[in-house]
PDB file of C-alpha atoms in Angstrom:
ATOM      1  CA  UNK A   1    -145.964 182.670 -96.583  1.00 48.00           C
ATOM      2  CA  UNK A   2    -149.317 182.543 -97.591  1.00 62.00           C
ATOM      3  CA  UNK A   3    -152.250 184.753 -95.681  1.00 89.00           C
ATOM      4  CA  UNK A   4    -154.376 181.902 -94.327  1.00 94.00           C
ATOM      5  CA  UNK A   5    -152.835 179.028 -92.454  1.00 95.00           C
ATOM      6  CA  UNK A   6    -155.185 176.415 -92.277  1.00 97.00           C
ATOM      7  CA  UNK A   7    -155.565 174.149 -89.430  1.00 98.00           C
ATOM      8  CA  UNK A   8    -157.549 171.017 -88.978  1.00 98.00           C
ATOM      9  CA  UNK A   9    -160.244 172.681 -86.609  1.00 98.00           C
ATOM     10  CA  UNK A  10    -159.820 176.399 -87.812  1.00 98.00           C
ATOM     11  CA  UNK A  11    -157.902 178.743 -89.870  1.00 98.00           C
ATOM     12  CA  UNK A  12    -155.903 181.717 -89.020  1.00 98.00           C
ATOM     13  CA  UNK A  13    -155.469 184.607 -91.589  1.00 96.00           C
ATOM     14  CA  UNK A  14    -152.250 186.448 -90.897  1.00 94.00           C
ATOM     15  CA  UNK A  15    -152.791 189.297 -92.556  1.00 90.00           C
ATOM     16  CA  UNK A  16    -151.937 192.780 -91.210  1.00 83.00           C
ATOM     17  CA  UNK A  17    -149.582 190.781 -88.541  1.00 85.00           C
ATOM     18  CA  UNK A  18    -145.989 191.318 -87.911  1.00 83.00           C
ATOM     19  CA  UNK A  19    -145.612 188.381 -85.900  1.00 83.00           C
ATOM     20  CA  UNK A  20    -146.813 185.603 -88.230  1.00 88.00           C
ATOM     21  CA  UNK A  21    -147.632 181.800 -86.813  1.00 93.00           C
ATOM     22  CA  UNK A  22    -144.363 179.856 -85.612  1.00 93.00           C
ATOM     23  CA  UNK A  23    -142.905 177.091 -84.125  1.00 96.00           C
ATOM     24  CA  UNK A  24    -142.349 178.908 -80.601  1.00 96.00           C
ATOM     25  CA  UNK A  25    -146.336 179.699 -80.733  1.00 97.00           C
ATOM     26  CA  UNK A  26    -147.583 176.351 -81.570  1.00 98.00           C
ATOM     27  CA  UNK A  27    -144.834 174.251 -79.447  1.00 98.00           C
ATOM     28  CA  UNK A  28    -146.185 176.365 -76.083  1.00 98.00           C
ATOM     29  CA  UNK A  29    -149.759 176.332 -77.230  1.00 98.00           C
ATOM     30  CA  UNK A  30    -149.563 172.095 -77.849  1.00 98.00           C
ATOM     31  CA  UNK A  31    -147.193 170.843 -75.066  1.00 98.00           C
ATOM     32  CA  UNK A  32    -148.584 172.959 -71.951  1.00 98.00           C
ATOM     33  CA  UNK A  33    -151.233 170.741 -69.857  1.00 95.00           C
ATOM     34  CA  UNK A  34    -154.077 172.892 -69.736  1.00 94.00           C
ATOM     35  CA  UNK A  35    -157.072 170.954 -70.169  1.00 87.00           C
ATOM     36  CA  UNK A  36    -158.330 171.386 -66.643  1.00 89.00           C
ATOM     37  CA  UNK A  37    -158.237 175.210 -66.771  1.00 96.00           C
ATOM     38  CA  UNK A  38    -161.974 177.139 -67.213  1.00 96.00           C
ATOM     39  CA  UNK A  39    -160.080 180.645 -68.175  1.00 98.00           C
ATOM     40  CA  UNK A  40    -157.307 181.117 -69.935  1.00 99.00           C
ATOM     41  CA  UNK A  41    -155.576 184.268 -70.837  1.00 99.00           C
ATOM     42  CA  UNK A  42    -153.140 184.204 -73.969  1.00 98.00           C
ATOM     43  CA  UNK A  43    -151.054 187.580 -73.768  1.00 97.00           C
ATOM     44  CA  UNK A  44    -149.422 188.803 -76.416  1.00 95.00           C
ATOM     45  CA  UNK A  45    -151.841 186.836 -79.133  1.00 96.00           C
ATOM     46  CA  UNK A  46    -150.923 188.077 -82.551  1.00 95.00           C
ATOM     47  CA  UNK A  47    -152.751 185.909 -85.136  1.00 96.00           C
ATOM     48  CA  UNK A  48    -154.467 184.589 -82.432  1.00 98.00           C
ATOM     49  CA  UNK A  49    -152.841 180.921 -83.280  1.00 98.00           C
ATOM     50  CA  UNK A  50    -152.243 179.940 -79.080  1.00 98.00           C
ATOM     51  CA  UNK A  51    -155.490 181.245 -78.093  1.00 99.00           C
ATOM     52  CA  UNK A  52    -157.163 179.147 -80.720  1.00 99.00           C
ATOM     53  CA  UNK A  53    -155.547 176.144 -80.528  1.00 99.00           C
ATOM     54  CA  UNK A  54    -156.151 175.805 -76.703  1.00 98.00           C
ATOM     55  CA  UNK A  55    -159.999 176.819 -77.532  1.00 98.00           C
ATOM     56  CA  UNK A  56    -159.776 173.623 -79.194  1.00 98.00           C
ATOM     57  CA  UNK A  57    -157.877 172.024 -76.903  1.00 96.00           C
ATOM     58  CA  UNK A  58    -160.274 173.313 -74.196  1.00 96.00           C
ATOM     59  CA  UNK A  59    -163.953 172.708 -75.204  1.00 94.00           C
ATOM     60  CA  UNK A  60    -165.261 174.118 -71.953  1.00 94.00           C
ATOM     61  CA  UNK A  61    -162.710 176.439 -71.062  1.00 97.00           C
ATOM     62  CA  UNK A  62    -163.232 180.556 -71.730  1.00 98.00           C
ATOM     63  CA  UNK A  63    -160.209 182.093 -73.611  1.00 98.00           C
ATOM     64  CA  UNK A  64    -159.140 185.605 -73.210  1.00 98.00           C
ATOM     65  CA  UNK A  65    -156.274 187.442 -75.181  1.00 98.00           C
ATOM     66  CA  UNK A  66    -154.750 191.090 -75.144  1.00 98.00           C
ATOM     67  CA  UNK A  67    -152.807 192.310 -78.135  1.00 96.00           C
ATOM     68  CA  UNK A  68    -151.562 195.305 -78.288  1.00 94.00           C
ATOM     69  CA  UNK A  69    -150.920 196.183 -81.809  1.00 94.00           C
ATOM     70  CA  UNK A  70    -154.453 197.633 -82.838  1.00 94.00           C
ATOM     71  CA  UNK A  71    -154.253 195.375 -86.653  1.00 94.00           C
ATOM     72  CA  UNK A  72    -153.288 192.143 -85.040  1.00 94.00           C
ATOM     73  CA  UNK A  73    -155.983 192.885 -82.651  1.00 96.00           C
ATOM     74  CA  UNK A  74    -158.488 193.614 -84.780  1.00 97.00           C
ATOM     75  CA  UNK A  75    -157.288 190.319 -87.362  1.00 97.00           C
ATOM     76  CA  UNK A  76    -157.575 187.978 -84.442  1.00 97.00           C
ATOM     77  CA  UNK A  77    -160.475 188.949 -83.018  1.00 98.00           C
ATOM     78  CA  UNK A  78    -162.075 187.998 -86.887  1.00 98.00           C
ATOM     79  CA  UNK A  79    -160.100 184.583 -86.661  1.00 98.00           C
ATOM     80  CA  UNK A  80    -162.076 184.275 -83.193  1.00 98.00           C
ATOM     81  CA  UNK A  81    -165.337 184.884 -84.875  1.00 98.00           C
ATOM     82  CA  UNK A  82    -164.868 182.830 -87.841  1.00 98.00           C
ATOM     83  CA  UNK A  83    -163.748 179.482 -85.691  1.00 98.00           C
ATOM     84  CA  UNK A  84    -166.137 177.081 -83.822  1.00 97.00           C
ATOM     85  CA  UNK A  85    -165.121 178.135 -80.969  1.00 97.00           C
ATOM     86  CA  UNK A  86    -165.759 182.111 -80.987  1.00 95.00           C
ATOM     87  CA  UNK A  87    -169.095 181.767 -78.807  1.00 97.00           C
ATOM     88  CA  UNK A  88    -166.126 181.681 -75.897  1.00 98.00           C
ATOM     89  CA  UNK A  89    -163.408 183.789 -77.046  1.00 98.00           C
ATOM     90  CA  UNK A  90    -162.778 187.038 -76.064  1.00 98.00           C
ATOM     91  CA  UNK A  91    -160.065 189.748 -77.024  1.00 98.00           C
ATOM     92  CA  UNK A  92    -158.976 192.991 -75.636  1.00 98.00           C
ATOM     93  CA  UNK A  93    -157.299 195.706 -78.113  1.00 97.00           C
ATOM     94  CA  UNK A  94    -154.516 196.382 -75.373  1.00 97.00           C
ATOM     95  CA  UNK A  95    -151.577 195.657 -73.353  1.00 95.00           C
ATOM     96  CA  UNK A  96    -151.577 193.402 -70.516  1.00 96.00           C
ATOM     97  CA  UNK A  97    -150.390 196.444 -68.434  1.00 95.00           C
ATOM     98  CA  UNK A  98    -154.032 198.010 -69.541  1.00 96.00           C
ATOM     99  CA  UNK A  99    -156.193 194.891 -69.333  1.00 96.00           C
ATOM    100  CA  UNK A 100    -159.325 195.883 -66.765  1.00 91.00           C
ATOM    101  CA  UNK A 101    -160.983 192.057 -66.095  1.00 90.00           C
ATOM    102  CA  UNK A 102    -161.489 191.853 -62.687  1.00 89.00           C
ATOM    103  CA  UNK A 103    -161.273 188.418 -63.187  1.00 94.00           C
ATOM    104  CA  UNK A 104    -158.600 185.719 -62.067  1.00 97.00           C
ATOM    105  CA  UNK A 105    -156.974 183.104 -64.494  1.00 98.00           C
ATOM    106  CA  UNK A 106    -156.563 179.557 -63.948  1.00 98.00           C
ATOM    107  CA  UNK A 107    -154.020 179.865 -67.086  1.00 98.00           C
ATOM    108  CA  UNK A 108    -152.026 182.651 -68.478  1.00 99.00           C
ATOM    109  CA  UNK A 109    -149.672 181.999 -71.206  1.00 99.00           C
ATOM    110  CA  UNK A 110    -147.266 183.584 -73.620  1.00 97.00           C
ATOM    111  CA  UNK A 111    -145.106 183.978 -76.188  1.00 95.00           C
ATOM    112  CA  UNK A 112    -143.780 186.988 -75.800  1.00 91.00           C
ATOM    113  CA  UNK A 113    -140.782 189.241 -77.812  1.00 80.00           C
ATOM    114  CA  UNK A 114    -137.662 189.194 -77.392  1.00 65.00           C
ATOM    115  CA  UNK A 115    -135.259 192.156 -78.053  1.00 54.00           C
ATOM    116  CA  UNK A 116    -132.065 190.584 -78.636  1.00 43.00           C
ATOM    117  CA  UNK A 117    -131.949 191.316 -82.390  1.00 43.00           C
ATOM    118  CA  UNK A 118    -132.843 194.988 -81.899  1.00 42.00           C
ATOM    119  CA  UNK A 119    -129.529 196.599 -82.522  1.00 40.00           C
ATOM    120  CA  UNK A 120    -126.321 195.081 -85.156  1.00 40.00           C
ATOM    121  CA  UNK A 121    -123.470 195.990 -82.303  1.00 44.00           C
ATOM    122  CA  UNK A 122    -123.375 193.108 -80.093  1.00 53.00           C
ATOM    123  CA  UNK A 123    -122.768 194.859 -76.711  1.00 55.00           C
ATOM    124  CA  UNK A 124    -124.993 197.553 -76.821  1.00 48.00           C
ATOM    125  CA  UNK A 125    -127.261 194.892 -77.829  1.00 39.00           C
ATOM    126  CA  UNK A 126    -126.676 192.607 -74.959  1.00 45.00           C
ATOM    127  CA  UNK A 127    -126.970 195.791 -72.456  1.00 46.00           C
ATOM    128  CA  UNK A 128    -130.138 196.700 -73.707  1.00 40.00           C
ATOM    129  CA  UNK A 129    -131.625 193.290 -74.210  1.00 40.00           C
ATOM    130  CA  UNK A 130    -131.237 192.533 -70.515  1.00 45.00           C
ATOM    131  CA  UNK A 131    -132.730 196.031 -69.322  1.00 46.00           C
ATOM    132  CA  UNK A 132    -135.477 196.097 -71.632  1.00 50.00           C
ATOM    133  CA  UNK A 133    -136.615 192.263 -71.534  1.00 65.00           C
ATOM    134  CA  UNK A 134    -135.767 192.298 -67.451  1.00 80.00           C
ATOM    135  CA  UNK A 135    -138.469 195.354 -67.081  1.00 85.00           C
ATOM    136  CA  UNK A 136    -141.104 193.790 -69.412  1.00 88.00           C
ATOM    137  CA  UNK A 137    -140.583 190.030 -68.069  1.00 92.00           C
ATOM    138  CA  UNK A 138    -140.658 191.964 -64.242  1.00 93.00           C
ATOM    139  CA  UNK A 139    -144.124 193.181 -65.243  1.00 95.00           C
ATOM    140  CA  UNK A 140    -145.535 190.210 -66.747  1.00 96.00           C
ATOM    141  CA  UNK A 141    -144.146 187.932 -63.860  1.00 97.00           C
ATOM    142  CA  UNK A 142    -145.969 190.459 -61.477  1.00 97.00           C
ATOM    143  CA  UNK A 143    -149.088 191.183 -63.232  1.00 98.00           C
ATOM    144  CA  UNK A 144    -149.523 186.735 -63.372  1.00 98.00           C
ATOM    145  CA  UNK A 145    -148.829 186.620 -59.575  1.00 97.00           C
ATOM    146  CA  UNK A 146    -151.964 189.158 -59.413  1.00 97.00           C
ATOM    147  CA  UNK A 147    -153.923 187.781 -61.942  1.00 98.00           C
ATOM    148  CA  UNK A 148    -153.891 183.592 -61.260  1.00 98.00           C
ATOM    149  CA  UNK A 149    -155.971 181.700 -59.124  1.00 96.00           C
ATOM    150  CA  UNK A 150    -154.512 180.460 -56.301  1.00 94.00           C
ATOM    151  CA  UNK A 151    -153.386 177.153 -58.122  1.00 93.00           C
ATOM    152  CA  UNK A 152    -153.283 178.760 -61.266  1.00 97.00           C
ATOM    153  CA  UNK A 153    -150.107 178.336 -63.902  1.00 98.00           C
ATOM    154  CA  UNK A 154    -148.355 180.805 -66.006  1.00 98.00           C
ATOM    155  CA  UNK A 155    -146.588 178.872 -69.195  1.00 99.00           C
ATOM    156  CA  UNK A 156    -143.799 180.944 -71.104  1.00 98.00           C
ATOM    157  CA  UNK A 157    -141.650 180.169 -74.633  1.00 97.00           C
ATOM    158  CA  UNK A 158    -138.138 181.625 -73.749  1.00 94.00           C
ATOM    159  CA  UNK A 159    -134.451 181.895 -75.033  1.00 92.00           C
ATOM    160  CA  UNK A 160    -132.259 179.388 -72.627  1.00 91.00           C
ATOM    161  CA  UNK A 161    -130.271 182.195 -71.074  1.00 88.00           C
ATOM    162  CA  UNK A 162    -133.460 184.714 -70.413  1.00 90.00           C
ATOM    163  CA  UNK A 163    -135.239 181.379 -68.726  1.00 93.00           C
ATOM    164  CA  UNK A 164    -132.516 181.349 -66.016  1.00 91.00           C
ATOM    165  CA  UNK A 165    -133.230 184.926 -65.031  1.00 90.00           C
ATOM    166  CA  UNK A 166    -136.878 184.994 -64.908  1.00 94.00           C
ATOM    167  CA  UNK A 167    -137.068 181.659 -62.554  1.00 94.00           C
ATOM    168  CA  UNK A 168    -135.482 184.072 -60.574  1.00 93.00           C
ATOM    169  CA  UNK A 169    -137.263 186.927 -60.228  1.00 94.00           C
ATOM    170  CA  UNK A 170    -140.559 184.227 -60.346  1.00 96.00           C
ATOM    171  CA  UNK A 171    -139.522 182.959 -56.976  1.00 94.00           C
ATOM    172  CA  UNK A 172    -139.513 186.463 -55.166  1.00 95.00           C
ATOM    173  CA  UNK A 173    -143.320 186.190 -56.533  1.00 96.00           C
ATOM    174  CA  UNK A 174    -144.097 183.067 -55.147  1.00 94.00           C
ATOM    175  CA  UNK A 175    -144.390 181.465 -58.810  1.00 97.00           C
ATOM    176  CA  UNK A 176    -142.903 178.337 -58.244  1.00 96.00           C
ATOM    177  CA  UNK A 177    -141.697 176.462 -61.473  1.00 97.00           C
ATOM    178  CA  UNK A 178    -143.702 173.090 -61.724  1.00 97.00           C
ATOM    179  CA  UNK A 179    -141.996 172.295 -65.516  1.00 98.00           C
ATOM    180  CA  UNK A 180    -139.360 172.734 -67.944  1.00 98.00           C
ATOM    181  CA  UNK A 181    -139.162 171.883 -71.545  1.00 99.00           C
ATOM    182  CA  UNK A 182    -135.728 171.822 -73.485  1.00 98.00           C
ATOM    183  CA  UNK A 183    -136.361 172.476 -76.853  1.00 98.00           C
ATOM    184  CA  UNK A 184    -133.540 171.398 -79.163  1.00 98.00           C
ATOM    185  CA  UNK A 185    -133.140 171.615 -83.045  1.00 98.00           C
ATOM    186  CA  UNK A 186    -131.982 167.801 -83.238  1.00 98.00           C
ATOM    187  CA  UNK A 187    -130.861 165.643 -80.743  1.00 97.00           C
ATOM    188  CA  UNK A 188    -127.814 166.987 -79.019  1.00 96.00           C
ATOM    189  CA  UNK A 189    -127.755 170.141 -79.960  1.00 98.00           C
ATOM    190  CA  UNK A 190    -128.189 173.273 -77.631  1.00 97.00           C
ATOM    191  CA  UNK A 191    -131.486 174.210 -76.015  1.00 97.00           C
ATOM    192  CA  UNK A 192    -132.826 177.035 -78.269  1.00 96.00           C
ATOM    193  CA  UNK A 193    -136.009 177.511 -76.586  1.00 96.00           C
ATOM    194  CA  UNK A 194    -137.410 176.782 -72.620  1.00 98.00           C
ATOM    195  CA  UNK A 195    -140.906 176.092 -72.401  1.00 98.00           C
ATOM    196  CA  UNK A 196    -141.388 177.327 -68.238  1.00 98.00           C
ATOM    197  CA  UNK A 197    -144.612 177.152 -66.198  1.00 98.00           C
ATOM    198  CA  UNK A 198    -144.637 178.419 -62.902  1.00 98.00           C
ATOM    199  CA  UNK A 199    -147.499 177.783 -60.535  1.00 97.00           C
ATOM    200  CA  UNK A 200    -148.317 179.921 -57.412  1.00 93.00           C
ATOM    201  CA  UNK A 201    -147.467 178.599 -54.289  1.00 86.00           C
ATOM    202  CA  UNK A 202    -146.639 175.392 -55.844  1.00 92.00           C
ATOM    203  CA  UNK A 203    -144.479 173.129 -53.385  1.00 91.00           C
ATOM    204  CA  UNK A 204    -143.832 169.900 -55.473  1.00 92.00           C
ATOM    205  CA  UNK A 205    -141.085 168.683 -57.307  1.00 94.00           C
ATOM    206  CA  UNK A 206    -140.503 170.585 -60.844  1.00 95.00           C
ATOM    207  CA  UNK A 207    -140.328 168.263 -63.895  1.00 97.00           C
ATOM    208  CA  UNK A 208    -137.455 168.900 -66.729  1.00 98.00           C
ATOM    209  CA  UNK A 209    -137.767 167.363 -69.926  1.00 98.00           C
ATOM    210  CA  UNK A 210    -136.586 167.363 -73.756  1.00 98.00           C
ATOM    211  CA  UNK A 211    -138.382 168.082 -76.756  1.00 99.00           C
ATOM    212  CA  UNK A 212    -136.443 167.505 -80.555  1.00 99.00           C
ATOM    213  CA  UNK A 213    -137.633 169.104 -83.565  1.00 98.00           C
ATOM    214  CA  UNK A 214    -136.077 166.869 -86.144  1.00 98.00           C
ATOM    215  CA  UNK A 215    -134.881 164.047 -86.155  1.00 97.00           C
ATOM    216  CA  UNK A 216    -132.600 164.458 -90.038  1.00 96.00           C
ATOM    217  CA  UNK A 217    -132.734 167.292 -91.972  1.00 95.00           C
ATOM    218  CA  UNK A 218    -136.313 168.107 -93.084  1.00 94.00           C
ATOM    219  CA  UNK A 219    -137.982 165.681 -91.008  1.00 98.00           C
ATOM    220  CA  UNK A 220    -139.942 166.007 -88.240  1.00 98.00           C
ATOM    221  CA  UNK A 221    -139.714 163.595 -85.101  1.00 98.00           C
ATOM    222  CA  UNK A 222    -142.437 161.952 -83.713  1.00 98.00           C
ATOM    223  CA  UNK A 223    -142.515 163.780 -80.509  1.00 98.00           C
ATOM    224  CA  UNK A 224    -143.436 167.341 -83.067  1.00 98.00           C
ATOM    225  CA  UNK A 225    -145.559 165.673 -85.085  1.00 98.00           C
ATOM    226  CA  UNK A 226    -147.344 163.813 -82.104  1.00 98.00           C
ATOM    227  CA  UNK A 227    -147.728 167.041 -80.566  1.00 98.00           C
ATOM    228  CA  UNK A 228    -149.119 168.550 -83.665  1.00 98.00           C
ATOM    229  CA  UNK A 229    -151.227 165.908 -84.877  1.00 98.00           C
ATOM    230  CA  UNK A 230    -154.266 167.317 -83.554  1.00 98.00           C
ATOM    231  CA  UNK A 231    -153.462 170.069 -85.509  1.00 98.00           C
ATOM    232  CA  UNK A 232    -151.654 170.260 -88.445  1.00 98.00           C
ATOM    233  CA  UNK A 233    -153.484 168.691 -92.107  1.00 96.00           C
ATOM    234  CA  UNK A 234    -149.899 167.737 -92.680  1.00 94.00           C
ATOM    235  CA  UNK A 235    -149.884 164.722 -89.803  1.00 94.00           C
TER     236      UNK A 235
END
């Protein structure tokens, strides 16, 4: 994959990043509604790809993101500078464990890891998965209950199963979930991904929905290439 992914409003160089741009990061950062929201927080940035995309989604909003790998840090906070939109971008060279703004959010989002490919033997994998993504997903949940205005909206990119547990542990927070995505390969296949936001204290009715990828082999549907069109040079 080459270095420099160019967008229609900005490029992002992926250089000295582990986590290059995907279709996890830009499905969360293109389908959330988030155009009201004057900060944002984008944990877990990498490239930088969600936090610029809603910079450009967001013309008034203020973006914050944490990284905590110091080289992805450092390589988004140059893909910050060098967009249109750097006058009101900030990043922090941390975790979100670490992260001192006093501030609160009217948006947090992520896409964070997931450990389930960490180990070859499928039940020690499975054991650890759960502990290790349960402790990290406990935190996060927490640290958004903390950190969001009192309508504010947390917006996740999960596996299907992990997106079960952590609506549960959300609701011991008071993060209510106010929408569901099903992201499927093609139509009728399994949900690989859940798109989730939760808002605090919200007491309405949640909305489900379904997103497809492709609609034949090596074509995009509409709905993905709607939702990228603002985007992509390719639509």
């Amino acid at each position: 994959m080459a270095s420099i992914f160019q967008f229609k409003e900005f490029a992002v160089d992926q250089s000295d990043c582990a986590m290059k741009i995907n279709t996890d990061a830009v499905l969360l950062a293109s389908l959330v509604h988030v155009e009201s929201s004057e900060r944002i927080l984008d944990i877990g940035t990498g490239t930088g790809v969600i936090a610029l995309m809603l910079a450009q989604r967001c013309a008034d909003s203020e973006v914050i993101a944490v990284e905590i790998d110091p080289a992805a840090a450092k390589r988004a906070a140059i893909n910050f500078r060098n967009s249109n939109f750097g006058d009101r971008m900030v990043m922090h060279a941390c975790s979100f464990q670490d992260f001192t703004d006093t501030g609160s959010f009217d948006f947090i989002i992520s896409n964070p890891p997931f450990y389930t490919d960490s180990l070859h033997n499928p039940d020690a994998r499975k054991k650890l998965a759960r502990h290790t993504d349960l402790q990290f997903f406990n935190e996060l949940l927490t640290f958004a209950a903390d950190k969001l205005q009192v309508d504010g909206q947390l917006a996740l990119i999960v596996p299907k199963l992990l997106a079960d547990e952590l609506k549960e542990i959300a609701e011991t927070l008071d993060l209510c979930l106010k929408e569901e995505i099903q992201i499927r390969s093609f139509e009728g296949d399994a949900i690989i991904r859940k798109i989730i936001v939760f808002q605090k204290a919200y007491r309405g009715v949640s909305t489900v929905s379904d997103f497809i990828i492709y609609e034949a082999k090596g074509v995009y549907s509409e709905m993905y290439k709607t939702a990228l069109r603002p985007y992509f040079l390719a639509f």
